[in-house]
Structure formats: C-alpha cells, structure tokens
Amino acid sequence: MSENRRAAVLGSPIAHSLSPVLHRAAYRKLGLSGWTYDRFEVEETALPDFFKHLGEDGGPAWAGLSLTMPLKRAVIPLLDEITDTAASVEAVNTVVFTDDGRRRGDNTDIPGMLAALRERGVGRVERAAVLGAGATASSALAALSRICDGEVTAYVRSEARAAEMRQWGERLGVAVRTADWGDAAEALGAPLVIATTPAGTTDALAASVPDRPGALFDVLYEPWPTPLAAAWAAHDGSVVGGLDLLVHQAVLQVEQMTGRAPAPLDAMRAALAAR
C-alpha cells in the first residue's frame, strides 16, 4: 500500500457529515500522515460519473469511500462485488479499492450497531421492538437477526411500510410482527427498543417510558439527547446513541480501508467530543 492515499465520504446533503472528523483522527493516531479524507456533495444521478472519473486527476490512489444517503443502494451496480452483509439489506456504506483494482462494497452499519450494543452490555435479547421503517430499520432487523431469540415488533405508520418490514423479516430470518404507530408506547416495554425515526418523531413517547426500562438504541445524534433518550436515562435504562453507531461503523471502515486493525476507537471518539 502506497504511503499517500485518499478517501472521502459521498452523499447529499453532506456538509453536516462527521466522517472526516473520525477518519482523520484515525489517520493521525495510526501515523498515516500522507492520507487524506474529504467530503463530496454527490447526488444519486451524478454517482456514475463520479466513479468514472476517479483517479483521473493524477493525485494519490484511492483507498476507499464512505457512502451516506441517498447513495447506499445506487452504488451497488457500480461495484465489482459486495459482501453478504451488504447484500442482505441491499445497502452499501463502504467501498474499498483493492490492490488488484476491484471495487468491493460492504455495510458496516450492521456490525457497527452490534458493536455499539455490546459496548453498553447488550447481548442476546428475548424480543425487541423497532420504531419506524425504512433503510435504517432494515439494518436494525439485520442486526437483530444475530442477537434476538424471539419476535421483533415493528411500529409503523402505514400498511405499505408494515408490508415492507414483514418482507425484510422474511428475507433476514427474523420473526417480525407489525403494529400501528398509534400503539408505539407499547414498544417501550421490550428488552431492547431500536428507534430509527427522524428527529421529533418519538418525542411524545418520552412520557411513557416504564419505571424499569430495558435498553434503548436511538440512532439519532443531533439533537442529543432526544427527549426519549433523556427520559430513558432518567429511569436508569441503558441508552445507546447515534454517535455510538457512527464511531463504531467508522472504526470498521478505517480498518478495511487502511488494512490496520484495530482502529483507534478512543482517539476517534475523543475527536468527536472535541469537535
């Protein structure tokens, strides 16, 4: 691997991305002084052209790319191979350019979720609840397929979303029951609750946190804490947040792109705190 390499995060919008903070901190700690990590605003329609012209400027060789919305699915046809993990949810958030010139796609969100939960002492659970549907919810189901022994109840707003979650459950080997969002307060009694909804969506549920809650994984990190996470912590429940997911999925990206393991988790987390 050459001394000077480059990587970047792509997406739209991208200005808010914290990926550069994490990856640059890792490079500093690993002594990779010739490595750079940037961000590029790339719409879905512009992604093929971006890939077509990669490396044409004569700069350092590309090591990898991080992908955020709306590119996680759009990138798949542009790759030479994807891992089973990425294929399971049809979403790639990591592209590694191999030494033989291939483009390999992976999904570090799923193992990142599991690592974040383990860090908070959450291992196997007998059942779980997912708040919301969509791409993050499917990743949550993929993570739960590895640690949940029983049923997962998904609380959604429409029958179309409910059907999607049941289909993901069948595909991932998870027993998924769907329920109406109006009954979402019932979810809070599960041993593990994963909230995948946009900011503000779960605020009204904060008043329904039980006296002895299990674990909450709220994937948001801005604003933080969410009212639900704050109420959960006030009741002495275990809380995992979006920044935990962000740093753990980035750790795995750094390891894949640099070939150095373990990545410096503590240095990356400290960089987030100091930003």
C-alpha atoms as an extended CHARMM CRD file, in Angstrom:
* protein
*
       275  EXT
         1         1  MET       CA              0.0000000000        0.0000000000        0.0000000000  PROA      1               0.0000000000
         2         2  SER       CA              1.4980000000        3.3340000000       -1.0410000000  PROA      2               0.0000000000
         3         3  GLU       CA              2.3700000000        5.9670000000        1.5350000000  PROA      3               0.0000000000
         4         4  ASN       CA             -0.0900000000        8.5630000000        0.2370000000  PROA      4               0.0000000000
         5         5  ARG       CA             -3.7260000000        7.5280000000       -0.1250000000  PROA      5               0.0000000000
         6         6  ARG       CA             -7.0530000000        9.2990000000       -0.1050000000  PROA      6               0.0000000000
         7         7  ALA       CA            -10.5990000000        8.5560000000        0.9390000000  PROA      7               0.0000000000
         8         8  ALA       CA            -13.8280000000       10.5150000000        1.2080000000  PROA      8               0.0000000000
         9         9  VAL       CA            -17.4820000000       10.4680000000        2.1540000000  PROA      9               0.0000000000
        10        10  LEU       CA            -20.1200000000       10.9980000000       -0.5280000000  PROA      10              0.0000000000
        11        11  GLY       CA            -23.7640000000       11.9610000000       -0.1960000000  PROA      11              0.0000000000
        12        12  SER       CA            -26.3140000000       14.7410000000       -0.3990000000  PROA      12              0.0000000000
        13        13  PRO       CA            -26.5430000000       16.7380000000        1.7690000000  PROA      13              0.0000000000
        14        14  ILE       CA            -23.0220000000       16.1440000000        3.0250000000  PROA      14              0.0000000000
        15        15  ALA       CA            -21.8470000000       19.3360000000        4.7760000000  PROA      15              0.0000000000
        16        16  HSD       CA            -23.0050000000       18.0200000000        8.1660000000  PROA      16              0.0000000000
        17        17  SER       CA            -21.0880000000       14.7360000000        7.9140000000  PROA      17              0.0000000000
        18        18  LEU       CA            -18.8330000000       13.8910000000       10.8500000000  PROA      18              0.0000000000
        19        19  SER       CA            -16.9920000000       11.1780000000        8.9370000000  PROA      19              0.0000000000
        20        20  PRO       CA            -13.9830000000       13.4280000000        8.1830000000  PROA      20              0.0000000000
        21        21  VAL       CA            -13.5460000000       14.0980000000       11.9110000000  PROA      21              0.0000000000
        22        22  LEU       CA            -13.4550000000       10.3730000000       12.6470000000  PROA      22              0.0000000000
        23        23  HSD       CA            -11.2840000000        9.1810000000        9.7790000000  PROA      23              0.0000000000
        24        24  ARG       CA             -8.7430000000       11.9890000000       10.0460000000  PROA      24              0.0000000000
        25        25  ALA       CA             -8.3770000000       11.3160000000       13.7670000000  PROA      25              0.0000000000
        26        26  ALA       CA             -7.7150000000        7.6610000000       12.9930000000  PROA      26              0.0000000000
        27        27  TYR       CA             -5.0900000000        8.5560000000       10.3870000000  PROA      27              0.0000000000
        28        28  ARG       CA             -3.3020000000       10.8040000000       12.8750000000  PROA      28              0.0000000000
        29        29  LYS       CA             -3.2520000000        8.1200000000       15.5470000000  PROA      29              0.0000000000
        30        30  LEU       CA             -2.0730000000        5.4770000000       13.0710000000  PROA      30              0.0000000000
        31        31  GLY       CA              0.7030000000        7.7170000000       11.7720000000  PROA      31              0.0000000000
        32        32  LEU       CA             -0.7270000000        7.8480000000        8.2400000000  PROA      32              0.0000000000
        33        33  SER       CA              0.4840000000       11.3990000000        7.5830000000  PROA      33              0.0000000000
        34        34  GLY       CA              0.0940000000       11.0900000000        3.8200000000  PROA      34              0.0000000000
        35        35  TRP       CA             -3.5650000000       10.0650000000        3.9820000000  PROA      35              0.0000000000
        36        36  THR       CA             -6.4300000000       12.4840000000        3.3650000000  PROA      36              0.0000000000
        37        37  TYR       CA            -10.1840000000       12.2010000000        3.8740000000  PROA      37              0.0000000000
        38        38  ASP       CA            -12.6070000000       14.6750000000        2.2860000000  PROA      38              0.0000000000
        39        39  ARG       CA            -16.3160000000       15.0670000000        1.6520000000  PROA      39              0.0000000000
        40        40  PHE       CA            -18.0800000000       15.4390000000       -1.7010000000  PROA      40              0.0000000000
        41        41  GLU       CA            -21.6390000000       16.5220000000       -2.4050000000  PROA      41              0.0000000000
        42        42  VAL       CA            -22.8530000000       13.8770000000       -4.8530000000  PROA      42              0.0000000000
        43        43  GLU       CA            -26.4360000000       13.3380000000       -5.9590000000  PROA      43              0.0000000000
        44        44  GLU       CA            -27.6250000000        9.8780000000       -6.9640000000  PROA      44              0.0000000000
        45        45  THR       CA            -27.7140000000       10.7740000000      -10.6630000000  PROA      45              0.0000000000
        46        46  ALA       CA            -24.1280000000       12.0600000000      -10.5450000000  PROA      46              0.0000000000
        47        47  LEU       CA            -22.6450000000        8.9940000000       -8.8550000000  PROA      47              0.0000000000
        48        48  PRO       CA            -21.7710000000        7.0100000000      -12.0170000000  PROA      48              0.0000000000
        49        49  ASP       CA            -19.8980000000        9.9910000000      -13.4280000000  PROA      49              0.0000000000
        50        50  PHE       CA            -18.0370000000       10.4740000000      -10.1360000000  PROA      50              0.0000000000
        51        51  PHE       CA            -16.8530000000        6.8740000000      -10.2450000000  PROA      51              0.0000000000
        52        52  LYS       CA            -15.9540000000        7.1310000000      -13.9140000000  PROA      52              0.0000000000
        53        53  HSD       CA            -13.5040000000        9.9460000000      -13.2840000000  PROA      53              0.0000000000
        54        54  LEU       CA            -11.9950000000        8.6960000000      -10.0210000000  PROA      54              0.0000000000
        55        55  GLY       CA             -8.2250000000        8.9640000000      -10.1260000000  PROA      55              0.0000000000
        56        56  GLU       CA             -8.0290000000       10.9190000000      -13.3630000000  PROA      56              0.0000000000
        57        57  ASP       CA             -6.5040000000       13.9660000000      -11.6530000000  PROA      57              0.0000000000
        58        58  GLY       CA             -3.2140000000       12.1940000000      -11.0530000000  PROA      58              0.0000000000
        59        59  GLY       CA             -3.4220000000       12.5090000000       -7.2690000000  PROA      59              0.0000000000
        60        60  PRO       CA             -2.7940000000        9.7990000000       -4.6680000000  PROA      60              0.0000000000
        61        61  ALA       CA             -4.5090000000        6.4570000000       -5.1710000000  PROA      61              0.0000000000
        62        62  TRP       CA             -7.9630000000        5.9970000000       -3.6890000000  PROA      62              0.0000000000
        63        63  ALA       CA             -8.2380000000        3.7110000000       -0.6830000000  PROA      63              0.0000000000
        64        64  GLY       CA            -11.9820000000        3.8570000000       -0.1310000000  PROA      64              0.0000000000
        65        65  LEU       CA            -15.2450000000        5.7390000000        0.0990000000  PROA      65              0.0000000000
        66        66  SER       CA            -17.9080000000        6.1510000000        2.7480000000  PROA      66              0.0000000000
        67        67  LEU       CA            -21.4550000000        6.4950000000        1.4330000000  PROA      67              0.0000000000
        68        68  THR       CA            -24.4550000000        8.0970000000        3.0380000000  PROA      68              0.0000000000
        69        69  MET       CA            -27.9440000000        8.7900000000        1.7360000000  PROA      69              0.0000000000
        70        70  PRO       CA            -29.0820000000        8.6890000000       -0.9930000000  PROA      70              0.0000000000
        71        71  LEU       CA            -26.2210000000        6.6150000000       -2.4040000000  PROA      71              0.0000000000
        72        72  LYS       CA            -26.1900000000        3.3810000000       -0.3910000000  PROA      72              0.0000000000
        73        73  ARG       CA            -28.2680000000        1.4640000000       -2.9170000000  PROA      73              0.0000000000
        74        74  ALA       CA            -27.3780000000        3.4480000000       -6.0430000000  PROA      74              0.0000000000
        75        75  VAL       CA            -23.7090000000        2.4960000000       -5.7350000000  PROA      75              0.0000000000
        76        76  ILE       CA            -24.2640000000       -1.2620000000       -5.9800000000  PROA      76              0.0000000000
        77        77  PRO       CA            -24.3230000000       -1.5230000000       -9.8110000000  PROA      77              0.0000000000
        78        78  LEU       CA            -21.0010000000        0.3610000000       -9.9300000000  PROA      78              0.0000000000
        79        79  LEU       CA            -19.1480000000       -2.2250000000       -7.8330000000  PROA      79              0.0000000000
        80        80  ASP       CA            -17.3330000000       -5.4400000000       -8.7030000000  PROA      80              0.0000000000
        81        81  GLU       CA            -18.5090000000       -7.2690000000       -5.6080000000  PROA      81              0.0000000000
        82        82  ILE       CA            -20.4270000000       -6.7450000000       -2.3710000000  PROA      82              0.0000000000
        83        83  THR       CA            -20.3110000000       -8.6560000000        0.8790000000  PROA      83              0.0000000000
        84        84  ASP       CA            -23.1150000000      -10.8690000000        2.1200000000  PROA      84              0.0000000000
        85        85  THR       CA            -23.8280000000       -8.3290000000        4.8490000000  PROA      85              0.0000000000
        86        86  ALA       CA            -24.3810000000       -5.5470000000        2.3140000000  PROA      86              0.0000000000
        87        87  ALA       CA            -26.4160000000       -7.8190000000        0.0680000000  PROA      87              0.0000000000
        88        88  SER       CA            -28.6980000000       -8.8020000000        2.9450000000  PROA      88              0.0000000000
        89        89  VAL       CA            -30.0960000000       -5.2510000000        3.1620000000  PROA      89              0.0000000000
        90        90  GLU       CA            -29.2580000000       -4.0740000000       -0.3800000000  PROA      90              0.0000000000
        91        91  ALA       CA            -27.2320000000       -1.1830000000        1.0560000000  PROA      91              0.0000000000
        92        92  VAL       CA            -23.5220000000       -0.3280000000        0.8320000000  PROA      92              0.0000000000
        93        93  ASN       CA            -21.9660000000        2.3310000000        3.0480000000  PROA      93              0.0000000000
        94        94  THR       CA            -18.3250000000        1.3670000000        2.4610000000  PROA      94              0.0000000000
        95        95  VAL       CA            -16.3530000000        0.9410000000       -0.7560000000  PROA      95              0.0000000000
        96        96  VAL       CA            -12.7880000000       -0.3670000000       -0.6510000000  PROA      96              0.0000000000
        97        97  PHE       CA            -10.4930000000       -0.1700000000       -3.6570000000  PROA      97              0.0000000000
        98        98  THR       CA             -8.4510000000       -3.3590000000       -3.5290000000  PROA      98              0.0000000000
        99        99  ASP       CA             -4.8260000000       -3.7090000000       -4.5810000000  PROA      99              0.0000000000
       100       100  ASP       CA             -5.9120000000       -5.5950000000       -7.7080000000  PROA      100             0.0000000000
       101       101  GLY       CA             -8.1670000000       -2.7330000000       -8.7890000000  PROA      101             0.0000000000
       102       102  ARG       CA            -11.5440000000       -4.1090000000       -7.7390000000  PROA      102             0.0000000000
       103       103  ARG       CA            -14.3030000000       -2.1370000000       -6.0380000000  PROA      103             0.0000000000
       104       104  ARG       CA            -15.6790000000       -4.0270000000       -3.0430000000  PROA      104             0.0000000000
       105       105  GLY       CA            -18.7840000000       -2.8590000000       -1.2340000000  PROA      105             0.0000000000
       106       106  ASP       CA            -19.6620000000       -3.5940000000        2.3850000000  PROA      106             0.0000000000
       107       107  ASN       CA            -22.1110000000       -2.4530000000        5.0530000000  PROA      107             0.0000000000
       108       108  THR       CA            -20.5120000000       -1.5380000000        8.3820000000  PROA      108             0.0000000000
       109       109  ASP       CA            -23.7360000000       -0.1380000000        9.8380000000  PROA      109             0.0000000000
       110       110  ILE       CA            -24.9450000000       -3.6020000000       10.8380000000  PROA      110             0.0000000000
       111       111  PRO       CA            -21.8180000000       -4.7980000000       12.6890000000  PROA      111             0.0000000000
       112       112  GLY       CA            -21.4520000000       -1.2190000000       13.9630000000  PROA      112             0.0000000000
       113       113  MET       CA            -24.8710000000       -1.4850000000       15.6230000000  PROA      113             0.0000000000
       114       114  LEU       CA            -23.8850000000       -4.7650000000       17.2390000000  PROA      114             0.0000000000
       115       115  ALA       CA            -20.5740000000       -3.3450000000       18.4900000000  PROA      115             0.0000000000
       116       116  ALA       CA            -22.3150000000       -0.2880000000       19.9510000000  PROA      116             0.0000000000
       117       117  LEU       CA            -24.8030000000       -2.5170000000       21.7700000000  PROA      117             0.0000000000
       118       118  ARG       CA            -22.0720000000       -4.8150000000       23.1000000000  PROA      118             0.0000000000
       119       119  GLU       CA            -20.2000000000       -1.8080000000       24.4400000000  PROA      119             0.0000000000
       120       120  ARG       CA            -23.2490000000       -0.9920000000       26.5740000000  PROA      120             0.0000000000
       121       121  GLY       CA            -23.5740000000       -4.5600000000       27.7760000000  PROA      121             0.0000000000
       122       122  VAL       CA            -26.4450000000       -5.5320000000       25.4700000000  PROA      122             0.0000000000
       123       123  GLY       CA            -26.0110000000       -9.0650000000       24.1660000000  PROA      123             0.0000000000
       124       124  ARG       CA            -28.7520000000      -11.5190000000       23.3420000000  PROA      124             0.0000000000
       125       125  VAL       CA            -32.3550000000      -10.4530000000       23.9420000000  PROA      125             0.0000000000
       126       126  GLU       CA            -35.5360000000      -12.4970000000       24.0490000000  PROA      126             0.0000000000
       127       127  ARG       CA            -37.5380000000       -9.9920000000       21.9900000000  PROA      127             0.0000000000
       128       128  ALA       CA            -37.2110000000       -6.4750000000       20.6020000000  PROA      128             0.0000000000
       129       129  ALA       CA            -39.1270000000       -3.5520000000       19.1230000000  PROA      129             0.0000000000
       130       130  VAL       CA            -38.2600000000       -1.3090000000       16.1860000000  PROA      130             0.0000000000
       131       131  LEU       CA            -39.7450000000        2.1630000000       15.8830000000  PROA      131             0.0000000000
       132       132  GLY       CA            -40.1050000000        3.1580000000       12.2380000000  PROA      132             0.0000000000
       133       133  ALA       CA            -39.3920000000        1.6080000000        8.8650000000  PROA      133             0.0000000000
       134       134  GLY       CA            -37.0210000000        2.3300000000        6.0050000000  PROA      134             0.0000000000
       135       135  ALA       CA            -33.3240000000        1.7690000000        5.3820000000  PROA      135             0.0000000000
       136       136  THR       CA            -32.1430000000        2.1440000000        8.9760000000  PROA      136             0.0000000000
       137       137  ALA       CA            -34.9290000000       -0.1100000000       10.1990000000  PROA      137             0.0000000000
       138       138  SER       CA            -33.8890000000       -2.8490000000        7.7860000000  PROA      138             0.0000000000
       139       139  SER       CA            -30.3220000000       -2.5900000000        9.0950000000  PROA      139             0.0000000000
       140       140  ALA       CA            -31.7340000000       -2.8300000000       12.6170000000  PROA      140             0.0000000000
       141       141  LEU       CA            -33.5590000000       -6.0280000000       11.6460000000  PROA      141             0.0000000000
       142       142  ALA       CA            -30.3390000000       -7.4220000000       10.1790000000  PROA      142             0.0000000000
       143       143  ALA       CA            -28.5490000000       -6.7020000000       13.4580000000  PROA      143             0.0000000000
       144       144  LEU       CA            -31.3970000000       -8.2070000000       15.4610000000  PROA      144             0.0000000000
       145       145  SER       CA            -31.2580000000      -11.3690000000       13.3500000000  PROA      145             0.0000000000
       146       146  ARG       CA            -27.9580000000      -12.0630000000       15.1190000000  PROA      146             0.0000000000
       147       147  ILE       CA            -28.9400000000      -11.3320000000       18.7170000000  PROA      147             0.0000000000
       148       148  CYS       CA            -32.7340000000      -11.6050000000       19.1300000000  PROA      148             0.0000000000
       149       149  ASP       CA            -34.0970000000      -15.0360000000       20.0260000000  PROA      149             0.0000000000
       150       150  GLY       CA            -37.7710000000      -14.1720000000       19.6330000000  PROA      150             0.0000000000
       151       151  GLU       CA            -40.1780000000      -11.8220000000       17.9190000000  PROA      151             0.0000000000
       152       152  VAL       CA            -39.4550000000       -8.2980000000       16.7390000000  PROA      152             0.0000000000
       153       153  THR       CA            -42.3870000000       -5.9020000000       16.6850000000  PROA      153             0.0000000000
       154       154  ALA       CA            -42.1090000000       -3.0410000000       14.1980000000  PROA      154             0.0000000000
       155       155  TYR       CA            -44.2580000000        0.0430000000       14.8040000000  PROA      155             0.0000000000
       156       156  VAL       CA            -45.0690000000        1.8290000000       11.5440000000  PROA      156             0.0000000000
       157       157  ARG       CA            -47.4590000000        4.4140000000       10.1310000000  PROA      157             0.0000000000
       158       158  SER       CA            -48.8800000000        2.6290000000        7.0860000000  PROA      158             0.0000000000
       159       159  GLU       CA            -49.7440000000       -0.8100000000        5.8060000000  PROA      159             0.0000000000
       160       160  ALA       CA            -47.2620000000       -0.3230000000        2.9670000000  PROA      160             0.0000000000
       161       161  ARG       CA            -44.4580000000        0.1780000000        5.4930000000  PROA      161             0.0000000000
       162       162  ALA       CA            -45.7450000000       -2.7560000000        7.5160000000  PROA      162             0.0000000000
       163       163  ALA       CA            -45.5910000000       -4.9920000000        4.4520000000  PROA      163             0.0000000000
       164       164  GLU       CA            -42.0300000000       -3.8530000000        3.7620000000  PROA      164             0.0000000000
       165       165  MET       CA            -40.9060000000       -4.6980000000        7.2880000000  PROA      165             0.0000000000
       166       166  ARG       CA            -42.5120000000       -8.1320000000        7.1420000000  PROA      166             0.0000000000
       167       167  GLN       CA            -40.7530000000       -8.7700000000        3.8320000000  PROA      167             0.0000000000
       168       168  TRP       CA            -37.4120000000       -7.7200000000        5.3330000000  PROA      168             0.0000000000
       169       169  GLY       CA            -38.0910000000      -10.0260000000        8.2610000000  PROA      169             0.0000000000
       170       170  GLU       CA            -38.6790000000      -12.9780000000        5.9320000000  PROA      170             0.0000000000
       171       171  ARG       CA            -35.5470000000      -12.1660000000        3.9800000000  PROA      171             0.0000000000
       172       172  LEU       CA            -33.3800000000      -11.7850000000        7.0880000000  PROA      172             0.0000000000
       173       173  GLY       CA            -34.8290000000      -14.6920000000        9.0180000000  PROA      173             0.0000000000
       174       174  VAL       CA            -36.4540000000      -12.5500000000       11.7140000000  PROA      174             0.0000000000
       175       175  ALA       CA            -39.9600000000      -13.1430000000       13.0810000000  PROA      175             0.0000000000
       176       176  VAL       CA            -41.4790000000       -9.6910000000       12.5110000000  PROA      176             0.0000000000
       177       177  ARG       CA            -44.8700000000       -8.6210000000       13.7940000000  PROA      177             0.0000000000
       178       178  THR       CA            -46.0930000000       -5.1820000000       12.7380000000  PROA      178             0.0000000000
       179       179  ALA       CA            -48.1860000000       -2.7640000000       14.7820000000  PROA      179             0.0000000000
       180       180  ASP       CA            -49.6990000000        0.6570000000       14.2350000000  PROA      180             0.0000000000
       181       181  TRP       CA            -47.6610000000        3.7000000000       15.2210000000  PROA      181             0.0000000000
       182       182  GLY       CA            -50.5440000000        4.8120000000       17.4300000000  PROA      182             0.0000000000
       183       183  ASP       CA            -49.6430000000        1.9450000000       19.7670000000  PROA      183             0.0000000000
       184       184  ALA       CA            -45.9080000000        2.7490000000       19.8160000000  PROA      184             0.0000000000
       185       185  ALA       CA            -45.9010000000        3.3360000000       23.5910000000  PROA      185             0.0000000000
       186       186  GLU       CA            -46.3180000000       -0.4280000000       23.9420000000  PROA      186             0.0000000000
       187       187  ALA       CA            -42.8900000000       -0.8690000000       22.3530000000  PROA      187             0.0000000000
       188       188  LEU       CA            -41.1520000000        0.6670000000       25.3490000000  PROA      188             0.0000000000
       189       189  GLY       CA            -41.6580000000       -2.4500000000       27.4380000000  PROA      189             0.0000000000
       190       190  ALA       CA            -39.4310000000       -4.5680000000       25.1970000000  PROA      190             0.0000000000
       191       191  PRO       CA            -35.9730000000       -5.6150000000       26.4670000000  PROA      191             0.0000000000
       192       192  LEU       CA            -34.4500000000       -3.7550000000       23.5030000000  PROA      192             0.0000000000
       193       193  VAL       CA            -36.0140000000       -0.8510000000       21.6010000000  PROA      193             0.0000000000
       194       194  ILE       CA            -34.3840000000        0.4970000000       18.4470000000  PROA      194             0.0000000000
       195       195  ALA       CA            -35.6600000000        3.9200000000       17.3440000000  PROA      195             0.0000000000
       196       196  THR       CA            -34.9450000000        4.6140000000       13.6640000000  PROA      196             0.0000000000
       197       197  THR       CA            -37.2370000000        7.5870000000       13.0830000000  PROA      197             0.0000000000
       198       198  PRO       CA            -36.3950000000       11.2250000000       12.1920000000  PROA      198             0.0000000000
       199       199  ALA       CA            -35.8920000000       13.8870000000       14.8510000000  PROA      199             0.0000000000
       200       200  GLY       CA            -39.0320000000       14.7160000000       16.8010000000  PROA      200             0.0000000000
       201       201  THR       CA            -40.9710000000       11.5950000000       15.8480000000  PROA      201             0.0000000000
       202       202  THR       CA            -40.5900000000        9.8250000000       19.1940000000  PROA      202             0.0000000000
       203       203  ASP       CA            -40.7320000000       12.8870000000       21.4550000000  PROA      203             0.0000000000
       204       204  ALA       CA            -44.2880000000       12.1870000000       22.5840000000  PROA      204             0.0000000000
       205       205  LEU       CA            -43.2360000000        8.7300000000       23.7790000000  PROA      205             0.0000000000
       206       206  ALA       CA            -40.9270000000       10.1380000000       26.4520000000  PROA      206             0.0000000000
       207       207  ALA       CA            -43.8070000000       10.3360000000       28.9270000000  PROA      207             0.0000000000
       208       208  SER       CA            -44.4800000000        6.5990000000       28.5230000000  PROA      208             0.0000000000
       209       209  VAL       CA            -41.0630000000        5.2220000000       29.4840000000  PROA      209             0.0000000000
       210       210  PRO       CA            -41.6100000000        2.4330000000       32.0380000000  PROA      210             0.0000000000
       211       211  ASP       CA            -40.1550000000        2.5330000000       35.5350000000  PROA      211             0.0000000000
       212       212  ARG       CA            -37.6350000000       -0.2040000000       34.7480000000  PROA      212             0.0000000000
       213       213  PRO       CA            -36.8300000000        0.0500000000       31.0470000000  PROA      213             0.0000000000
       214       214  GLY       CA            -34.5180000000       -2.2720000000       29.1770000000  PROA      214             0.0000000000
       215       215  ALA       CA            -32.1280000000       -0.8960000000       26.5510000000  PROA      215             0.0000000000
       216       216  LEU       CA            -32.8260000000        1.8740000000       24.0480000000  PROA      216             0.0000000000
       217       217  PHE       CA            -30.8400000000        2.3400000000       20.8540000000  PROA      217             0.0000000000
       218       218  ASP       CA            -31.7930000000        5.7310000000       19.4030000000  PROA      218             0.0000000000
       219       219  VAL       CA            -29.9310000000        6.1680000000       16.1030000000  PROA      219             0.0000000000
       220       220  LEU       CA            -30.1780000000        9.9740000000       16.1820000000  PROA      220             0.0000000000
       221       221  TYR       CA            -27.2760000000       12.1180000000       17.3330000000  PROA      221             0.0000000000
       222       222  GLU       CA            -28.4580000000       15.6450000000       16.5590000000  PROA      222             0.0000000000
       223       223  PRO       CA            -30.1070000000       16.9410000000       18.6600000000  PROA      223             0.0000000000
       224       224  TRP       CA            -28.9160000000       14.7910000000       21.5570000000  PROA      224             0.0000000000
       225       225  PRO       CA            -30.1860000000       13.5650000000       23.8340000000  PROA      225             0.0000000000
       226       226  THR       CA            -33.6040000000       13.1470000000       22.3140000000  PROA      226             0.0000000000
       227       227  PRO       CA            -36.4740000000       13.5440000000       24.7850000000  PROA      227             0.0000000000
       228       228  LEU       CA            -36.9910000000        9.7810000000       24.6170000000  PROA      228             0.0000000000
       229       229  ALA       CA            -33.3160000000        9.0620000000       25.3490000000  PROA      229             0.0000000000
       230       230  ALA       CA            -33.2710000000       11.5800000000       28.2000000000  PROA      230             0.0000000000
       231       231  ALA       CA            -36.3700000000       10.0590000000       29.7900000000  PROA      231             0.0000000000
       232       232  TRP       CA            -34.9200000000        6.5800000000       29.3420000000  PROA      232             0.0000000000
       233       233  ALA       CA            -31.6970000000        7.5620000000       31.1100000000  PROA      233             0.0000000000
       234       234  ALA       CA            -33.6890000000        9.2440000000       33.8930000000  PROA      234             0.0000000000
       235       235  HSD       CA            -35.3190000000        5.8700000000       34.5460000000  PROA      235             0.0000000000
       236       236  ASP       CA            -31.8790000000        4.2130000000       34.7040000000  PROA      236             0.0000000000
       237       237  GLY       CA            -32.2880000000        2.4130000000       31.4030000000  PROA      237             0.0000000000
       238       238  SER       CA            -29.3080000000        1.6450000000       29.1530000000  PROA      238             0.0000000000
       239       239  VAL       CA            -29.0480000000        4.1110000000       26.2410000000  PROA      239             0.0000000000
       240       240  VAL       CA            -27.0730000000        3.7210000000       23.0200000000  PROA      240             0.0000000000
       241       241  GLY       CA            -27.0000000000        6.7600000000       20.7330000000  PROA      241             0.0000000000
       242       242  GLY       CA            -26.3390000000        7.6500000000       17.1340000000  PROA      242             0.0000000000
       243       243  LEU       CA            -22.7940000000        8.7950000000       17.8590000000  PROA      243             0.0000000000
       244       244  ASP       CA            -22.0360000000        5.3290000000       19.2320000000  PROA      244             0.0000000000
       245       245  LEU       CA            -23.1830000000        3.8420000000       15.9370000000  PROA      245             0.0000000000
       246       246  LEU       CA            -21.3140000000        6.4640000000       13.9350000000  PROA      246             0.0000000000
       247       247  VAL       CA            -17.9730000000        5.8110000000       15.5950000000  PROA      247             0.0000000000
       248       248  HSD       CA            -18.2490000000        2.0240000000       15.5470000000  PROA      248             0.0000000000
       249       249  GLN       CA            -19.1950000000        1.8200000000       11.8670000000  PROA      249             0.0000000000
       250       250  ALA       CA            -16.3270000000        4.2360000000       11.1060000000  PROA      250             0.0000000000
       251       251  VAL       CA            -13.8800000000        2.0520000000       13.0490000000  PROA      251             0.0000000000
       252       252  LEU       CA            -14.7180000000       -0.8200000000       10.7300000000  PROA      252             0.0000000000
       253       253  GLN       CA            -14.3690000000        1.4190000000        7.6670000000  PROA      253             0.0000000000
       254       254  VAL       CA            -10.9190000000        2.5840000000        8.7650000000  PROA      254             0.0000000000
       255       255  GLU       CA             -9.7870000000       -0.9930000000        9.3040000000  PROA      255             0.0000000000
       256       256  GLN       CA            -10.9420000000       -2.0230000000        5.8430000000  PROA      256             0.0000000000
       257       257  MET       CA             -9.5460000000        0.9930000000        4.0150000000  PROA      257             0.0000000000
       258       258  THR       CA             -6.1680000000        1.1250000000        5.7620000000  PROA      258             0.0000000000
       259       259  GLY       CA             -5.5910000000       -2.5430000000        6.4900000000  PROA      259             0.0000000000
       260       260  ARG       CA             -4.7300000000       -1.5580000000       10.0690000000  PROA      260             0.0000000000
       261       261  ALA       CA             -6.5850000000       -3.2110000000       12.9350000000  PROA      261             0.0000000000
       262       262  PRO       CA             -7.7030000000       -2.4300000000       15.4840000000  PROA      262             0.0000000000
       263       263  ALA       CA             -8.6070000000        1.1110000000       14.5240000000  PROA      263             0.0000000000
       264       264  PRO       CA             -8.0980000000        3.6940000000       17.3150000000  PROA      264             0.0000000000
       265       265  LEU       CA            -11.6080000000        3.8260000000       18.7720000000  PROA      265             0.0000000000
       266       266  ASP       CA            -10.6440000000        6.0180000000       21.7230000000  PROA      266             0.0000000000
       267       267  ALA       CA             -8.9020000000        8.6080000000       19.5320000000  PROA      267             0.0000000000
       268       268  MET       CA            -11.8450000000        8.7290000000       17.1520000000  PROA      268             0.0000000000
       269       269  ARG       CA            -14.3370000000        9.1560000000       19.9730000000  PROA      269             0.0000000000
       270       270  ALA       CA            -12.1890000000       11.8950000000       21.5370000000  PROA      270             0.0000000000
       271       271  ALA       CA            -12.1330000000       13.7520000000       18.2140000000  PROA      271             0.0000000000
       272       272  LEU       CA            -15.9330000000       13.6760000000       18.1230000000  PROA      272             0.0000000000
       273       273  ALA       CA            -16.1380000000       15.0800000000       21.6390000000  PROA      273             0.0000000000
       274       274  ALA       CA            -13.6950000000       17.8820000000       20.8050000000  PROA      274             0.0000000000
       275       275  ARG       CA            -15.2690000000       18.9560000000       17.5100000000  PROA      275             0.0000000000
